[in-house]
Coordinates of C-alpha atoms and ligand atoms in Angstrom, one line a residue:
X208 CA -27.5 61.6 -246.5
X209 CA -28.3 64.3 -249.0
X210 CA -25.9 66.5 -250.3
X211 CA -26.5 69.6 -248.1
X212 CA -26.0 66.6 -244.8
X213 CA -23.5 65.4 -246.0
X214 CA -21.3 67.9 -246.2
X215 CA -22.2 69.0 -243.0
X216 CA -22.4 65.9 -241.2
X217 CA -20.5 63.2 -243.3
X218 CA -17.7 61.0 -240.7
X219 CA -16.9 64.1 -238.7
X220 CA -15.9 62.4 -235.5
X221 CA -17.2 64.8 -232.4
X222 CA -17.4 62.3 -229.5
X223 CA -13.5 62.5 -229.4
X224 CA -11.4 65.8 -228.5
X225 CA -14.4 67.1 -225.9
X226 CA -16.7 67.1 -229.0
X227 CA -15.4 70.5 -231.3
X228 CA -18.3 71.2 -234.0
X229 CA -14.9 71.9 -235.8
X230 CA -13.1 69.1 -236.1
X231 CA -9.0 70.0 -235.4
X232 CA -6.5 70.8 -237.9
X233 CA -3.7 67.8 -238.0
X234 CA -1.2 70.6 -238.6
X235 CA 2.0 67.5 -239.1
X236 CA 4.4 66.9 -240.8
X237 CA 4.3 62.8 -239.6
X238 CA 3.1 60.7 -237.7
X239 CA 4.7 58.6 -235.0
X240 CA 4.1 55.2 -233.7
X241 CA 4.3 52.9 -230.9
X242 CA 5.9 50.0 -231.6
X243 CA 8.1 48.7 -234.9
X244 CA 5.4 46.6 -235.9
X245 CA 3.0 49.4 -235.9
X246 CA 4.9 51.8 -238.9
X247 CA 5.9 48.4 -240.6
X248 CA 2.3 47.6 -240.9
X249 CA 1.2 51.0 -242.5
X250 CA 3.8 50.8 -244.9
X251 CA 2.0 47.8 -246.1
X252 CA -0.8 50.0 -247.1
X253 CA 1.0 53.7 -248.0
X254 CA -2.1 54.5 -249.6
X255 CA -4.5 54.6 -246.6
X256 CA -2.0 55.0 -244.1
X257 CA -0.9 58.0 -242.1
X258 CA 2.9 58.2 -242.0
X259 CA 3.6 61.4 -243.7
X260 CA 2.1 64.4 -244.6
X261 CA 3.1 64.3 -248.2
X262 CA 1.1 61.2 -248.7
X263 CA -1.9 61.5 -246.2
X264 CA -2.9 63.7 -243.6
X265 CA -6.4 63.3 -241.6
X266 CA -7.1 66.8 -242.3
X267 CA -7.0 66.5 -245.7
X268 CA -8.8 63.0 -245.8
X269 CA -11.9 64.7 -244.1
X270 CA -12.4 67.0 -247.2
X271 CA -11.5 64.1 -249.4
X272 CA -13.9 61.9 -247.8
X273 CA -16.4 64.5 -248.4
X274 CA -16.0 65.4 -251.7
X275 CA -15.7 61.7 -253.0
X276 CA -19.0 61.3 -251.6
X277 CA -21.0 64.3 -253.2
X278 CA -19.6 63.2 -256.5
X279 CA -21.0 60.2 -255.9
X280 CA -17.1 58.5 -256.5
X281 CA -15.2 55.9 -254.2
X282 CA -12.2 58.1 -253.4
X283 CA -10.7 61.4 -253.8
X284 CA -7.5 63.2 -253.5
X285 CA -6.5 66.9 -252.7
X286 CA -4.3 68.9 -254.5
X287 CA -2.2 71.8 -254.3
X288 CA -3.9 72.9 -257.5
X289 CA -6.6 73.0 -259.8
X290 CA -3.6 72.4 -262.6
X291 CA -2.1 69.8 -260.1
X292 CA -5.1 67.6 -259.8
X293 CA -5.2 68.0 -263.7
X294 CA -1.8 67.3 -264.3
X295 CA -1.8 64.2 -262.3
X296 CA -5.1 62.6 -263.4
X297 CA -3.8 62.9 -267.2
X298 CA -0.4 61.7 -266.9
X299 CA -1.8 58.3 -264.3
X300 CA -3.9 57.6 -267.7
X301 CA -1.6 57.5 -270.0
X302 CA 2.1 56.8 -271.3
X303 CA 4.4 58.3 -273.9
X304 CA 3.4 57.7 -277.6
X305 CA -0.2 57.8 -276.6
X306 CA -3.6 60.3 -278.3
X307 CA -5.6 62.1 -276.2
X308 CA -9.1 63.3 -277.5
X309 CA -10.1 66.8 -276.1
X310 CA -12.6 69.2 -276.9
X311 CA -11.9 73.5 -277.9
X312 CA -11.9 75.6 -275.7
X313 CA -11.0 73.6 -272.6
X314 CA -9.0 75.8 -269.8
X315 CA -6.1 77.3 -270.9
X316 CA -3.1 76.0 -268.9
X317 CA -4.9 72.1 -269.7
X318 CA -4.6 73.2 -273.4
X319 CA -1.1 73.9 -273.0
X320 CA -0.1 70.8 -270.9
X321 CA -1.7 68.4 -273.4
X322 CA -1.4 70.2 -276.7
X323 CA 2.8 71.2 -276.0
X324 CA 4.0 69.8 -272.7
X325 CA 3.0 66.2 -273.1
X326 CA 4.1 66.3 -276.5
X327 CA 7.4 67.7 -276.5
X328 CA 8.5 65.3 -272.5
X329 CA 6.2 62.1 -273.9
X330 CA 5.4 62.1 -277.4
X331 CA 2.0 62.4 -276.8
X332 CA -0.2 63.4 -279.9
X333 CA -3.7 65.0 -279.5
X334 CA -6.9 66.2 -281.0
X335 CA -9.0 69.0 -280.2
X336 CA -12.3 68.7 -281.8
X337 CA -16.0 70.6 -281.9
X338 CA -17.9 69.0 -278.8
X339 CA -20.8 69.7 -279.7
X340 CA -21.2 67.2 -282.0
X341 CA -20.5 63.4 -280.9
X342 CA -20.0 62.1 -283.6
X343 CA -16.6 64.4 -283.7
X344 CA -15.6 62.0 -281.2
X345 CA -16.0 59.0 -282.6
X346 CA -14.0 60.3 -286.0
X347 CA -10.9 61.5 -283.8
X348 CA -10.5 58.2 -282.0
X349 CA -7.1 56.4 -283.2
X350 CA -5.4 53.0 -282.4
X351 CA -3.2 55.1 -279.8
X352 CA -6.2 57.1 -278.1
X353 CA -6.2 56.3 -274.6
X354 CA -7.7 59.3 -273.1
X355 CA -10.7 61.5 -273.9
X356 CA -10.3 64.5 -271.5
X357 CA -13.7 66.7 -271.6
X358 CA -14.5 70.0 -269.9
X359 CA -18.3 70.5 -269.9
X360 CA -19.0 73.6 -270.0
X361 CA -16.0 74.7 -271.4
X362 CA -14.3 77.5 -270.6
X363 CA -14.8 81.0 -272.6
X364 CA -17.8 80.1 -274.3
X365 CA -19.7 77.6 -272.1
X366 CA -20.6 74.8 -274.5
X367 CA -21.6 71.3 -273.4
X368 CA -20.7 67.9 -274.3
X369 CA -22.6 64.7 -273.7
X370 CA -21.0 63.1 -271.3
X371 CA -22.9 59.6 -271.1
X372 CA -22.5 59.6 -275.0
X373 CA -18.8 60.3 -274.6
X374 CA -18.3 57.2 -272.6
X375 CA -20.2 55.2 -274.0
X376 CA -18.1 55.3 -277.2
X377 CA -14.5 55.7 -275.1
X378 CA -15.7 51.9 -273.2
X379 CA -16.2 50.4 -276.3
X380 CA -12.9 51.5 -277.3
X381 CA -11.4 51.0 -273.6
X382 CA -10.1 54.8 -273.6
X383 CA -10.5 56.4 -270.3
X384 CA -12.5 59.7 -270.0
X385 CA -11.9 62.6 -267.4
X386 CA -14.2 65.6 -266.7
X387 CA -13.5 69.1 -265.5
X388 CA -16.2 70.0 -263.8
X389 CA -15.1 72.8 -262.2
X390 CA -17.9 75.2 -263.5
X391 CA -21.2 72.9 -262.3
X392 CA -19.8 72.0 -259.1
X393 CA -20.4 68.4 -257.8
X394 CA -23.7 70.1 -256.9
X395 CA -25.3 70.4 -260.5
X396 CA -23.6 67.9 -262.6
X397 CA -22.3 64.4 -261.7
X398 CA -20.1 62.9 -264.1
X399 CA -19.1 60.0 -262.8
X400 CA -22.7 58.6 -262.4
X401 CA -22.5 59.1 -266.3
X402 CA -19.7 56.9 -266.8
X403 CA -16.6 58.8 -266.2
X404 CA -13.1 57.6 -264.7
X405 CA -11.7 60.7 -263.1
X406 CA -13.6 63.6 -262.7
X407 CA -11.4 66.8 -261.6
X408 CA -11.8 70.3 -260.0
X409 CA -10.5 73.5 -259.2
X410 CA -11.2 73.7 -255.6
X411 CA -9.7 77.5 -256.3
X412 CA -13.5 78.6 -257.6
X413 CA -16.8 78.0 -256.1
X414 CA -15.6 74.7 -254.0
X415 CA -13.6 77.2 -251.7
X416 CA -15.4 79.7 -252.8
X417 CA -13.9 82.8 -250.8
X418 CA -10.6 83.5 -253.2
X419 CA -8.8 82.8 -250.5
X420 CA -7.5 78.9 -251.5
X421 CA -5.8 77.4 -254.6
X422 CA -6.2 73.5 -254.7
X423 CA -7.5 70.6 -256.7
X424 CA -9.4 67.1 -256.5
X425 CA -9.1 63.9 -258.2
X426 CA -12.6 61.8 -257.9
X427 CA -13.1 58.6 -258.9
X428 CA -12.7 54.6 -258.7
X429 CA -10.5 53.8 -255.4
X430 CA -8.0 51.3 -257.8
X431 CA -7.2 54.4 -259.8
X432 CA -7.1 57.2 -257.0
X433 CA -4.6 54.7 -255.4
X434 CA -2.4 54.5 -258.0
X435 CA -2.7 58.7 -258.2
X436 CA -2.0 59.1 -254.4
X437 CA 1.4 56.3 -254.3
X438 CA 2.3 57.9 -257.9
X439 CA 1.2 61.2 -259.4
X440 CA 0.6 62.9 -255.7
X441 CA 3.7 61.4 -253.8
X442 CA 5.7 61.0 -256.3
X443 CA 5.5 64.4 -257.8
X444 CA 4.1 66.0 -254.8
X445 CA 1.9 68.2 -255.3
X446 CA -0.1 67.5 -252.1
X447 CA -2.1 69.8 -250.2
X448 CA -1.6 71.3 -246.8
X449 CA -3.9 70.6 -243.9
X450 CA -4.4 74.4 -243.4
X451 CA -5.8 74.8 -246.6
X452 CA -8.1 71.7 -245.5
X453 CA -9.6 73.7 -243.0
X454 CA -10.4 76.5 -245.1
X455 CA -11.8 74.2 -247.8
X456 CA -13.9 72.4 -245.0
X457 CA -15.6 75.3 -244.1
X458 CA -16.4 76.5 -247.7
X459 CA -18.1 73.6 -248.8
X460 CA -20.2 73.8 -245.5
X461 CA -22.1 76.5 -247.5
X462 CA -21.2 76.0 -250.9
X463 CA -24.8 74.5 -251.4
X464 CA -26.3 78.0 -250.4
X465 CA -23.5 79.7 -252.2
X466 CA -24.1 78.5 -256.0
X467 CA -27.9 78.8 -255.1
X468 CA -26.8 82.6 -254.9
X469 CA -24.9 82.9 -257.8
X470 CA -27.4 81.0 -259.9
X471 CA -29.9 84.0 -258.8
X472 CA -27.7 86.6 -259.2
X473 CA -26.7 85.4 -262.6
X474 CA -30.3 84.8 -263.8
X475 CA -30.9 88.2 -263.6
X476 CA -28.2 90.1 -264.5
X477 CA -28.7 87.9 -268.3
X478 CA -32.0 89.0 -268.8
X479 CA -30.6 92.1 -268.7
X480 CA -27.7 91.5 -270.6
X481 CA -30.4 89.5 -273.3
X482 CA -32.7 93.0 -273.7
X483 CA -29.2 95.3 -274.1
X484 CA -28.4 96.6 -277.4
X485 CA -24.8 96.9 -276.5
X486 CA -24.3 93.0 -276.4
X487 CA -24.0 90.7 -279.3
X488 CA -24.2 87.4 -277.8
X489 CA -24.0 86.1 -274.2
X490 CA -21.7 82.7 -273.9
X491 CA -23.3 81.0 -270.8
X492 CA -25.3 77.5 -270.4
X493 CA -28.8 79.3 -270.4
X494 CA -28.0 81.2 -273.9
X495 CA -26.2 78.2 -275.8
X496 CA -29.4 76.4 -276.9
X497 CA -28.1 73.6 -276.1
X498 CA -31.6 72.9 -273.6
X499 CA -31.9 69.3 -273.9
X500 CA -28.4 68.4 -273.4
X501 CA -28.5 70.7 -270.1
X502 CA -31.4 69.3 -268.7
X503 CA -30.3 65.6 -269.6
X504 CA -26.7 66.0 -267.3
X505 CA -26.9 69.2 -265.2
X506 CA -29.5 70.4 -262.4
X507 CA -28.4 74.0 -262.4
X508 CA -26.0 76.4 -263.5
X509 CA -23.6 79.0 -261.8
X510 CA -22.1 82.7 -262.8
X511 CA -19.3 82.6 -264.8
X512 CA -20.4 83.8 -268.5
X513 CA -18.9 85.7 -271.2
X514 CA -20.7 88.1 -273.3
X515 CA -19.4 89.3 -276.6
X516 CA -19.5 93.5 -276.3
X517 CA -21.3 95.2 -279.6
X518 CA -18.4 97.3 -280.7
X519 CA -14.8 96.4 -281.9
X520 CA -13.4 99.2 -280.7
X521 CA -10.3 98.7 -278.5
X522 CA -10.9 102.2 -276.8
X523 CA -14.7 101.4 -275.8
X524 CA -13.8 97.4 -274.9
X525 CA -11.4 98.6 -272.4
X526 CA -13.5 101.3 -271.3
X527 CA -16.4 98.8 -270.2
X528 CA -14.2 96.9 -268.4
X529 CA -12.4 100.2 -266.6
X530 CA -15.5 101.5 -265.8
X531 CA -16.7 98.5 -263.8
X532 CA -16.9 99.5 -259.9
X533 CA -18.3 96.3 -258.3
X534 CA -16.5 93.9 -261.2
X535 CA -13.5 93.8 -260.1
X536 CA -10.9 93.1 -262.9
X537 CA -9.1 89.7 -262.0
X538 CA -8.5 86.4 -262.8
X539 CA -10.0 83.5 -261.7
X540 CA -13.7 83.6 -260.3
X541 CA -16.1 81.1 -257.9
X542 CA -15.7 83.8 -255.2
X543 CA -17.7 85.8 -253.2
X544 CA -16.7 89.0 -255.3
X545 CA -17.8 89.9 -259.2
X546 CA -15.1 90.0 -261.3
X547 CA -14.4 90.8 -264.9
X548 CA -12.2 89.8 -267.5
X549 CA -11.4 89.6 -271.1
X550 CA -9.9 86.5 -271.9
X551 CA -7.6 87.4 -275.0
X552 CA -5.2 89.2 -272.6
X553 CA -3.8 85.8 -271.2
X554 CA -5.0 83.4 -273.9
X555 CA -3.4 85.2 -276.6
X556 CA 0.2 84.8 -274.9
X557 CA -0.4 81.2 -274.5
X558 CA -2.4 79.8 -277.2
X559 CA -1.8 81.0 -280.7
X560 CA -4.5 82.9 -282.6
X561 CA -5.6 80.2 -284.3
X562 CA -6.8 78.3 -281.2
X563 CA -7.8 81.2 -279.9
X564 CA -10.2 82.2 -282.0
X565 CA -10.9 78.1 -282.3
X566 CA -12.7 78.6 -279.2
X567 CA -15.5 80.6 -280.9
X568 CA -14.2 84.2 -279.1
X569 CA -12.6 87.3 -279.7
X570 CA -10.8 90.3 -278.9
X571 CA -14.3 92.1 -277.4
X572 CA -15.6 88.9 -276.0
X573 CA -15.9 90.1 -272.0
X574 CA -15.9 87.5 -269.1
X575 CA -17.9 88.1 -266.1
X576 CA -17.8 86.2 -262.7
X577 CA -21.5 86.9 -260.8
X578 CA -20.7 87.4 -257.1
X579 CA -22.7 87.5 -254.2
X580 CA -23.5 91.3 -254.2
X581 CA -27.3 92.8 -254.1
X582 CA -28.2 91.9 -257.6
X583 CA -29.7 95.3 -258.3
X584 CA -26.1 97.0 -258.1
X585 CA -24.5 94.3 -260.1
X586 CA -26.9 95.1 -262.5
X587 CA -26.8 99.2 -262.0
X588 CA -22.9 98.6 -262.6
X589 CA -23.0 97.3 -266.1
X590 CA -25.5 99.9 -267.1
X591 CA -23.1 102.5 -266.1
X592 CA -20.1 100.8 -267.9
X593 CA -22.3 100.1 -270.9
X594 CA -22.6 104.0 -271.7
X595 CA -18.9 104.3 -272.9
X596 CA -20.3 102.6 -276.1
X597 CA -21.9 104.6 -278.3
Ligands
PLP96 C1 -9.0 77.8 -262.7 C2 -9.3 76.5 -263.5 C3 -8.5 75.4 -263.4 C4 -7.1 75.4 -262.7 O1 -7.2 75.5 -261.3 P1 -6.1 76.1 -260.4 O2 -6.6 75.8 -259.0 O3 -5.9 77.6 -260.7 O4 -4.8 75.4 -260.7 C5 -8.9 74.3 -264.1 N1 -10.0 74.3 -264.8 C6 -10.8 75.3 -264.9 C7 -12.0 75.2 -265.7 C8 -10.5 76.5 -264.2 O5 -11.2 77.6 -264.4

């Protein structure tokens, strides 16, 4: 099955439960058994079995089973975040007194967990390093280094690494590598046919699409996603419900025809941004001349971007952004709905200004999320914001 089947089709049972299209939500907390033997059985395999909800849920499996198979991994499991799936992937890989190997400008609250949380609780040391350049990553490798965590594009500015060169240098050194590919979706880019462990998402963006969700996936090798589902997941238990399920179920029914949409949308509205004199730079895939790279690993691109505004003007930055009618200012993005943001308002309380401006941004560097709108009024809108800078 291709990927559009797939996620249409892929072991949705509808012989049983006079045939719904929809399969039903297992909306349970456990499950219940016939005989002693029966629940002493499953408990041999906790993993794969259905005893509680915390652990597994049918509902939830269905997306999982889904998802594992666009990404072209063994196994996946749901989370109850983006940050939850994150959190749980990096701490299954490593243990206290470890190095991690990241790149700048990785999402913010995965900067924070590695950079301060896992150092203060673990010990955990780390290195954040240009990459863009792979040989970076062969310098920043220690004895200790047992993680390489990548985010490809990053976040803010959109720059890629080379993920099959990545891995290829963490096997020889047996260091494990995850991916956050929440900006290609398992659509354009797919990681773990490069050579990736773990390859995580934010199922809060384009995967449920509708800003209506917040949830995560783990993808990868079934050993490992075992060990995150008895450990990480149950354990620490951030699972997710089999409501949210549902709703994520029948997102990724169109999320084929929804990054198709964005990617349109977005094509257009930078070649307008390219020919406007108001705009410095545009951070996005398309603009970062890094061609050959993107052609190598990804098959398209979707509609987050930043652009850097041509004025340093407080007054007029916040003007642009107040002046927006259809870019609606908001975190997070992947939906439906256009959305702006300027990313020193949050990164600046988190990270210091050092790794903020580390990430190659700054205080007039403007992020946009291209919705679904008509394409013409997207584009109509940021010409009428652009006229508060003279
Ligand atoms: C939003 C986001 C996350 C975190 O996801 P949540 O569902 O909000 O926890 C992780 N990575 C990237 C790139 C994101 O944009």
């Amino acid at each position: 099955m291709k990927d559009e089947t797939l996620l249409i089709h892929l072991n949705e049972e509808r012989s049983g439960h006079s045939g719904p299209v929809v399969p039903p939500i297992h909306q349970s907390s456990l499950f219940t058994f016939p005989q002693w033997d029966d629940i002493d059985e499953a408990f041999d395999d906790p993993a794969n079995s259905h005893i509680y909800t915390r652990g597994n849920n049918p509902s939830v499996n269905l997306v999982e089973e889904k998802i594992a198979k666009l990404c072209g991994g063994e196994k996946a499991k749901m989370f109850a975040s983006g940050m939850g799936a994150i959190s749980a992937a990096i701490m299954n890989c490593v243990k206290s007194g470890d190095h991690i190997v990241t790149v700048d400008g990785i999402y913010g609250p995965a900067n924070n967990f590695i950079s301060k949380y896992l150092h203060e609780k673990a010990n955990i040391t780390s290195t954040f390093i240009d990459g863009t350049d792979i040989s970076n990553f062969k310098n920043a490798i220690k004895k200790n280094t047992s993680l390489i965590y990548l985010e490809s594009p990053t976040s803010a500015t959109f720059k890629l690494q080379d993920i099959e060169e990545v891995c290829k240098i963490a096997k020889k050194h047996n260091i494990k590598v995850i991916i956050d590919n929440t900006w290609a979706t398992p659509l354009f880019q797919k990681p773990l046919r490069l050579g990736v462990d773990l390859e995580v998402h934010s199922c809060s963006k384009y995967i449920s699409g509708h800003s209506d969700v917040i949830s995560g996936v783990v993808i990868g090798k079934e050993d490992i996603l075992n060990s995150i589902s008895l450990n990480e997941s149950a354990l620490l238990g951030s699972s997710m419900s089999p409501i949210e399920s549902s709703l994520i179920l029948r997102s990724l029914r169109t999320l084929p025809l929804r990054v198709k949409g964005h990617q349109e949308n977005t094509s257009k509205v930078i070649d307008f941004l390219k020919e406007s004199p108001k705009i410095n730079k545009i951070f996005h895939p398309l603009t970062n001349q890094q061609n050959i790279l993107y052609n190598k690993q990804m098959s398209g691109f979707t509609g987050l971007l930043s652009l850097e505004l041509a004025t340093t003007n407080l007054d007029e930055i916040k003007g642009f952004v107040n002046n927006l009618k259809y870019f609606k200012l908001g975190v997070s993005w992947g939906g439906f709905e256009s959305l702006v943001y300027a990313p020193a308002i949050s990164y600046l309380k988190e990270l210091t200004t050092d790794q903020f401006e580390s990430m190659g941004i700054s205080l007039g560097t403007i992020r946009l999320s291209v919705g679904l709108e008509n394409t013409e009024d997207l584009i109509s809108d940021l010409e009428q914001a652009l006229d508060v800078i003279k």
